[in-house]
Coordinates of C-alpha atoms (C1' of nucleotides) in Angstrom, one line a residue:
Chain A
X26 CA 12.3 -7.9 18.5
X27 CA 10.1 -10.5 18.0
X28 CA 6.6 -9.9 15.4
X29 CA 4.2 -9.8 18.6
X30 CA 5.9 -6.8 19.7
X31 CA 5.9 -4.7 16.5
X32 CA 2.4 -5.2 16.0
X33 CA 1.3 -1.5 15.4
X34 CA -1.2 -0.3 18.5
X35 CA -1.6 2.9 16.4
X36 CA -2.7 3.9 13.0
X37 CA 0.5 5.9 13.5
X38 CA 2.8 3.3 14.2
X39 CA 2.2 1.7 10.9
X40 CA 5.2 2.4 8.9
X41 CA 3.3 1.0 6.1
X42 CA 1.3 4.7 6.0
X43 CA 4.3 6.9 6.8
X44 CA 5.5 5.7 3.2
X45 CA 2.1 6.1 1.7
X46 CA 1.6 9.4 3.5
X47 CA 5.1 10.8 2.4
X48 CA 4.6 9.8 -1.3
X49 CA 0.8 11.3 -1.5
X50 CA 3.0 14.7 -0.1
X51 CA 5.6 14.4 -2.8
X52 CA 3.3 13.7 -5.5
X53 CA 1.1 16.5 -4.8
X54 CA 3.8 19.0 -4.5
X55 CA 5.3 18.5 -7.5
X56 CA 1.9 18.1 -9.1
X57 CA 1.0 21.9 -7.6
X58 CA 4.7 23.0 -8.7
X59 CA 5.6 21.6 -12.1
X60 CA 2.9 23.0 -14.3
X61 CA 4.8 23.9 -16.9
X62 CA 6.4 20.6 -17.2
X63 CA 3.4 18.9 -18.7
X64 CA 5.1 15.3 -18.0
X65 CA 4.3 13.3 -14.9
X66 CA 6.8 11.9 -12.5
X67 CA 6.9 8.7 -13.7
X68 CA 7.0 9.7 -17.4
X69 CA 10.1 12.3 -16.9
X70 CA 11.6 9.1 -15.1
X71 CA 10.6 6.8 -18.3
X72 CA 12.2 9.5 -20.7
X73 CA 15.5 9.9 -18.3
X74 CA 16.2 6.0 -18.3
X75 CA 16.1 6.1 -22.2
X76 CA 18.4 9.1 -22.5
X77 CA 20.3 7.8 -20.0
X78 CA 20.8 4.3 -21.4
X79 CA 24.0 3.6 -22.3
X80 CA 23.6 1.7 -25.4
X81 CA 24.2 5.0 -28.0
X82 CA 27.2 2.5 -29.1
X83 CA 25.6 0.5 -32.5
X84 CA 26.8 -2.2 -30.7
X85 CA 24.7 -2.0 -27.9
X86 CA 20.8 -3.3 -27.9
X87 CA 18.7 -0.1 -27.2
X88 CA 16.2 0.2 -24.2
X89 CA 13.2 -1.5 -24.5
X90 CA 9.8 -1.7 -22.6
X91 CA 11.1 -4.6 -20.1
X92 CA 13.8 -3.1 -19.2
X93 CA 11.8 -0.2 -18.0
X94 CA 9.1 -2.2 -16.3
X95 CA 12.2 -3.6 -14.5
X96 CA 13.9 -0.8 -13.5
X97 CA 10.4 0.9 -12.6
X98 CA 9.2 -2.1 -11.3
X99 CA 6.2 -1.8 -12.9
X100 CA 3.5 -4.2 -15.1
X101 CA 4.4 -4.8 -19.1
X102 CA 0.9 -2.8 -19.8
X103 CA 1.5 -0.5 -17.3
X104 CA 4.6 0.1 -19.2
X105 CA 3.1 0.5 -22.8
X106 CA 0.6 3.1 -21.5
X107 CA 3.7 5.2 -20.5
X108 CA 5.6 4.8 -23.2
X109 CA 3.3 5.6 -26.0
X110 CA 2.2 8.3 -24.3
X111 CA 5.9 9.9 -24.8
X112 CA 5.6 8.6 -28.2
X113 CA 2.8 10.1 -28.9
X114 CA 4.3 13.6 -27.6
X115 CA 7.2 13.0 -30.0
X116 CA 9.4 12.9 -26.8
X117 CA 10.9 9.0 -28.0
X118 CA 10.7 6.9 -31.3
X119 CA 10.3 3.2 -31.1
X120 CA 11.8 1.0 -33.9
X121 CA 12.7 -2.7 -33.8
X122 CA 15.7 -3.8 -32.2
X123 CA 18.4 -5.5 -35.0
X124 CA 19.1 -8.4 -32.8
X125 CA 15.9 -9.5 -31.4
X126 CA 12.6 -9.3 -33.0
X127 CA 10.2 -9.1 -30.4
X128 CA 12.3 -6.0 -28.7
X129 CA 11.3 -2.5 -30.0
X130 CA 14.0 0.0 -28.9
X131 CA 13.8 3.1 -27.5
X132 CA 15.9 6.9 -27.9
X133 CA 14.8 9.8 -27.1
X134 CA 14.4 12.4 -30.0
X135 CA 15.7 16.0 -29.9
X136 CA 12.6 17.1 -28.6
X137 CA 12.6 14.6 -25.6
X138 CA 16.4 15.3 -24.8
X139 CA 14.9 18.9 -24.7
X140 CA 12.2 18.5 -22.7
X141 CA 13.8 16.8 -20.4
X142 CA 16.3 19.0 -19.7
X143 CA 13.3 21.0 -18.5
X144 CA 11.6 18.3 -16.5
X145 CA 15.0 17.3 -14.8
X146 CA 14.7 20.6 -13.5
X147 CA 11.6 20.4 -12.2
X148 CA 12.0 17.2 -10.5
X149 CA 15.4 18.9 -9.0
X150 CA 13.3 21.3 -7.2
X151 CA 10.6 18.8 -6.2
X152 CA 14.3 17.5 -4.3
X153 CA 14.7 20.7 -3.1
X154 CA 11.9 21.1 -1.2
X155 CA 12.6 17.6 0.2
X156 CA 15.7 17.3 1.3
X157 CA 15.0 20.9 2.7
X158 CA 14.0 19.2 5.7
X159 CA 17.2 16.7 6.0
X160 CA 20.7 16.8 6.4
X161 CA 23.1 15.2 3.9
X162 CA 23.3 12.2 6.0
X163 CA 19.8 12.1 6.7
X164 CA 18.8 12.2 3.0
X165 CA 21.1 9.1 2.5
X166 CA 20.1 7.2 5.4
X167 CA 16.7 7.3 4.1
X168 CA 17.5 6.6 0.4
X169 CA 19.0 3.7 2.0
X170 CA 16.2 2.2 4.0
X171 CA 13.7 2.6 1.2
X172 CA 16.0 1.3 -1.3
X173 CA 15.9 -2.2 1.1
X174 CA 12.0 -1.9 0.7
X175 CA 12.3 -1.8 -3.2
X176 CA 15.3 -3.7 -3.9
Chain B
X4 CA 25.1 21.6 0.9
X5 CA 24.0 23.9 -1.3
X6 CA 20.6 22.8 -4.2
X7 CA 23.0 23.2 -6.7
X8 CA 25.1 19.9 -5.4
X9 CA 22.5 17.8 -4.2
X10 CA 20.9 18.4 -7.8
X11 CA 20.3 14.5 -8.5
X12 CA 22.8 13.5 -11.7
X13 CA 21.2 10.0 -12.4
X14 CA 17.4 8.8 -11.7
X15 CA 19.3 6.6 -8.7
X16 CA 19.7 10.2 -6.8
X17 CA 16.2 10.8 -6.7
X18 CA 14.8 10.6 -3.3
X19 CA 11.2 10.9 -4.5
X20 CA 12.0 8.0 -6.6
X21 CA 12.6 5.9 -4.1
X22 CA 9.8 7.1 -2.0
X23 CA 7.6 6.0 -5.0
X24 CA 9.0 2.5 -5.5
X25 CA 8.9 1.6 -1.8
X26 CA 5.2 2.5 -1.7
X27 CA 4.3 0.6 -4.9
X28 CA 6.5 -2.6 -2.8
X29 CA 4.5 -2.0 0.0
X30 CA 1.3 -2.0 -2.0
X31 CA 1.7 -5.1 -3.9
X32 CA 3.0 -7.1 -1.5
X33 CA -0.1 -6.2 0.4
X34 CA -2.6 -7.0 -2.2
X35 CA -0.5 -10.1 -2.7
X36 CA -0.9 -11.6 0.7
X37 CA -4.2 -10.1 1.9
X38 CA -6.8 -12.2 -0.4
X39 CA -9.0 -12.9 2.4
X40 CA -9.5 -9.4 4.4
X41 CA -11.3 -8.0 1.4
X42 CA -10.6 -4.5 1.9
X43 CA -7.3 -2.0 1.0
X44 CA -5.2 -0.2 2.7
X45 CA -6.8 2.8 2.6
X46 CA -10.0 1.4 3.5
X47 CA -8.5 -0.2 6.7
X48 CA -7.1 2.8 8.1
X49 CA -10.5 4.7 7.7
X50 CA -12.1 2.3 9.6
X51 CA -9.1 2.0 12.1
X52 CA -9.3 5.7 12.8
X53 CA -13.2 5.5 13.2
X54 CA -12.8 2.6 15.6
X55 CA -10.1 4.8 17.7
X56 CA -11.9 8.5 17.5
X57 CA -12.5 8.7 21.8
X58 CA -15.0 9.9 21.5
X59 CA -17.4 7.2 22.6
X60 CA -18.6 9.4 25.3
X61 CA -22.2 11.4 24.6
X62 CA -20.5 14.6 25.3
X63 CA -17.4 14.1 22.1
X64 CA -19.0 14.5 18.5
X65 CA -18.2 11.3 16.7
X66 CA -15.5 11.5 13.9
X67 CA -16.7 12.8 10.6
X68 CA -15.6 12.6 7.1
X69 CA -13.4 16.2 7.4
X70 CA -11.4 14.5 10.3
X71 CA -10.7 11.7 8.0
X72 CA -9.9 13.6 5.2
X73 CA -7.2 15.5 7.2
X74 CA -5.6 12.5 9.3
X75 CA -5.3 10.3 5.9
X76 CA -4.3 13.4 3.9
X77 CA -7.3 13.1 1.4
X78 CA -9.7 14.9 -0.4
X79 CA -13.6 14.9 1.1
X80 CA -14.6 14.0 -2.5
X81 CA -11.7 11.1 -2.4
X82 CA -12.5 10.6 1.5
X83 CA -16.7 10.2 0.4
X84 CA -15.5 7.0 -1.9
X85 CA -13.8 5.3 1.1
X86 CA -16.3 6.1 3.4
X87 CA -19.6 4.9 1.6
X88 CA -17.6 1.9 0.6
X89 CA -16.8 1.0 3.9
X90 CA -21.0 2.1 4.4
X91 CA -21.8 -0.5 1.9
X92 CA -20.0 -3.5 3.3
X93 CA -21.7 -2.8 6.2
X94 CA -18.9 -2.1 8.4
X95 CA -19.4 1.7 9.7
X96 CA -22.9 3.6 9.7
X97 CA -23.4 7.5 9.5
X98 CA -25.9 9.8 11.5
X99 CA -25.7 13.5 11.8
X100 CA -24.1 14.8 14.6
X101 CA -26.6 15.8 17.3
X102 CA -24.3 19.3 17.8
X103 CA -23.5 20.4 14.1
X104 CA -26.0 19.5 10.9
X105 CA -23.6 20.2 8.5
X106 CA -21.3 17.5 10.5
X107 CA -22.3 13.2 10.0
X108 CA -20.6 11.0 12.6
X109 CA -19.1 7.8 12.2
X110 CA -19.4 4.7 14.1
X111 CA -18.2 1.0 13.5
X112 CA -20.1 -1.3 13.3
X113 CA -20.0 -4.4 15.0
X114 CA -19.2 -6.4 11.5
X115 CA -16.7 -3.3 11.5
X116 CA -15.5 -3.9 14.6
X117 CA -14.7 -8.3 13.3
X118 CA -13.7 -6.7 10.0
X119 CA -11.3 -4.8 11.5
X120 CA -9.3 -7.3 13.4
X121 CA -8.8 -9.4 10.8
X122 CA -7.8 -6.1 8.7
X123 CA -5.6 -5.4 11.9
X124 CA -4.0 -9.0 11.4
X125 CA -3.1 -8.5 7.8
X126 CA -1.2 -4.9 8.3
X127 CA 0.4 -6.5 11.3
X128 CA 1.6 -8.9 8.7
X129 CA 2.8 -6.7 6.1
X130 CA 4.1 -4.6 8.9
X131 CA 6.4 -7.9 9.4
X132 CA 7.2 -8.3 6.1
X133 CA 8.7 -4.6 6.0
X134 CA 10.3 -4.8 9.5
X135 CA 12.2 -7.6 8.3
X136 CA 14.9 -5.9 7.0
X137 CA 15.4 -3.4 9.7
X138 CA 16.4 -3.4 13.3
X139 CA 14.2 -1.8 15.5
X140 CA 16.1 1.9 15.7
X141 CA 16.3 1.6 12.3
X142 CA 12.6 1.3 11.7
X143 CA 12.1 4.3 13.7
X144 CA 14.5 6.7 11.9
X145 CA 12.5 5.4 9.1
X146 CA 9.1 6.6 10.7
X147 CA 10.4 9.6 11.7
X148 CA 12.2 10.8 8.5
X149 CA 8.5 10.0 6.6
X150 CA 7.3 11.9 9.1
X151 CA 9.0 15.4 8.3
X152 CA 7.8 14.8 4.5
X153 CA 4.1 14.6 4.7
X154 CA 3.8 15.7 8.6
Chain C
dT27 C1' 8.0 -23.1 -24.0
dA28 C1' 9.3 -18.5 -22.8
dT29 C1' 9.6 -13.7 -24.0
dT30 C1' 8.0 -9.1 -26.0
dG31 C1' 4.7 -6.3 -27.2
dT32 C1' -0.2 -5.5 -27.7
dT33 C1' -5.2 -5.0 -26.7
dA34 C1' -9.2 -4.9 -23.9
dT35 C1' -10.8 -4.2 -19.6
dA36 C1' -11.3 -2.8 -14.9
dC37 C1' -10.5 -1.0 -10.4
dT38 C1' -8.4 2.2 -7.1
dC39 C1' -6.8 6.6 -6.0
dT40 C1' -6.9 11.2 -6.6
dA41 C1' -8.6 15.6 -7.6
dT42 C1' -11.6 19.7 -9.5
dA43 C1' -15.8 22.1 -10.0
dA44 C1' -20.3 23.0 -9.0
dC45 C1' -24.2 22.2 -6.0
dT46 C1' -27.1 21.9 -1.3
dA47 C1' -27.6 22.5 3.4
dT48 C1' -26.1 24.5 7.4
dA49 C1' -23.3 27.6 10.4
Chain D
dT9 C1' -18.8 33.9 4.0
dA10 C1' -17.2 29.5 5.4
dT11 C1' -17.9 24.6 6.2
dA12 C1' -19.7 19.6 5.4
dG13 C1' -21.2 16.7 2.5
dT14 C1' -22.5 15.4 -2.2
dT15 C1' -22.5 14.6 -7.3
dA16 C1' -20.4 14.3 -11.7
dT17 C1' -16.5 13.9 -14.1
dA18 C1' -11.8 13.0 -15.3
dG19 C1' -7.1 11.5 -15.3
dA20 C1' -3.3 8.8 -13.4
dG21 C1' -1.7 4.5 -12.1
dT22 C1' -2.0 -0.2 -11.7
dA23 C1' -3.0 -4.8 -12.9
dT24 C1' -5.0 -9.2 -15.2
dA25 C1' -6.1 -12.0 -19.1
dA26 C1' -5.8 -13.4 -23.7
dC27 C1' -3.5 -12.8 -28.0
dA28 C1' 0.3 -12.6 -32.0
dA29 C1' 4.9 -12.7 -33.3
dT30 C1' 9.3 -14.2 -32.3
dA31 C1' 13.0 -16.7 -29.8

DNA sequence: TATTGTTATACTCTATAACTATA
DNA sequence: TATAGTTATAGAGTATAACAATA
């Protein structure tokens, strides 16, 4: 298919929207649905990548902020604001990394691991009520295609 | 498959996730490679869906901010912002709708009407840039799955 | 020179609540 | 009472630029 003939007629042919549409819905629901939660989306996700680091081993460097802005895909700043916001909620303590000066690590502290036990849950219905409208398949499939948009 | 196994064990599993990266991919690509049109995303498809309202005939009230507000999905008080932006640049104008008071319609301009084929060009481009990586059935299951989220 | 974290700043998007005018 | 638009306000999210400390 060449580019001339995928040029969108349509506001509704743009895929570009259907993404932006679809993540406006999500976001809203689990705004309207997660009240108790008190973390956003992409502060539950921040606290799960730290607990979910691998390096516990003293061996292992902890998880600092550019790893996170990696895996998020996100800005270094950007970053910061979401991380000392957790701090500041005494969900993760910071403290230099023993190898590399310039890295602060990251764990999570009994009260993060705690709340997110809470806030995986929430974010497990927000899935719910998504793939409610999908097969098995059909959740993968799409998981797939967006993951070749991000990757 | 039940909630309990599709219950998302790592932050990899989370289809909202992915959602969320994909649209910030999408985003900042766009801003990357759109310098020149001058306006977002979200303005373009304002002034896209006040170019296509039909109804260009005396008898059809012109589109007004409520239509917008619940094509893109939006807020009035969010849908106000893009509209008197677009206002400002010159691109749309407003007059009360000759049937309702309560209602204003909207109506490109014809700067709007230039803006927005050069807008047109840029989504086609980023449309490109997302195609890329799918065939064309592909890019439709995409559509369609996006669809059932926010539809 | 490059990387990590920081600070300051700003813009977009989004929404809520209260208000006016009209239906 | 309900709807359309408005205003004021606020909170996320995002990013850029310049800086200090460290590698």
């Amino acid at each position: 298919m060449t580019d001339e003939a995928r040029t969108p007629g349509a506001l509704g042919d743009v895929l570009g929207l259907h993404v932006r549409l679809a993540h406006g819905a999500i976001q809203r629901h689990f705004a309207e649905t997660s009240g108790e939660v008190g973390l956003t989306q992409k502060q539950i996700s921040v606290l799960w990548l730290v607990a979910d680091w691998p390096g516990t081993e003293p061996s292992q460097p902890d998880i600092a902020q550019t790893d996170i802005a990696q895996a998020l895909q996100m800005d270094r700043a950007t970053t910061m604001t979401l991380v000392h916001s957790l701090e500041k909620l005494g969900l993760l303590e910071r403290r230099k990394s023993a190898g590399d000066a310039r890295r602060i690590g990251l764990r999570p502290t009994d009260a993060g691991l705690a709340a997110l036990i809470t806030a995986r849950r929430a974010i497990a219905a927000n899935e719910a009520w998504l793939h409610a409208r999908f097969s098995t398949s059909e959740a993968n499939v799409l998981a797939e295609l967006l993951a070749r948009i991000h990757r």
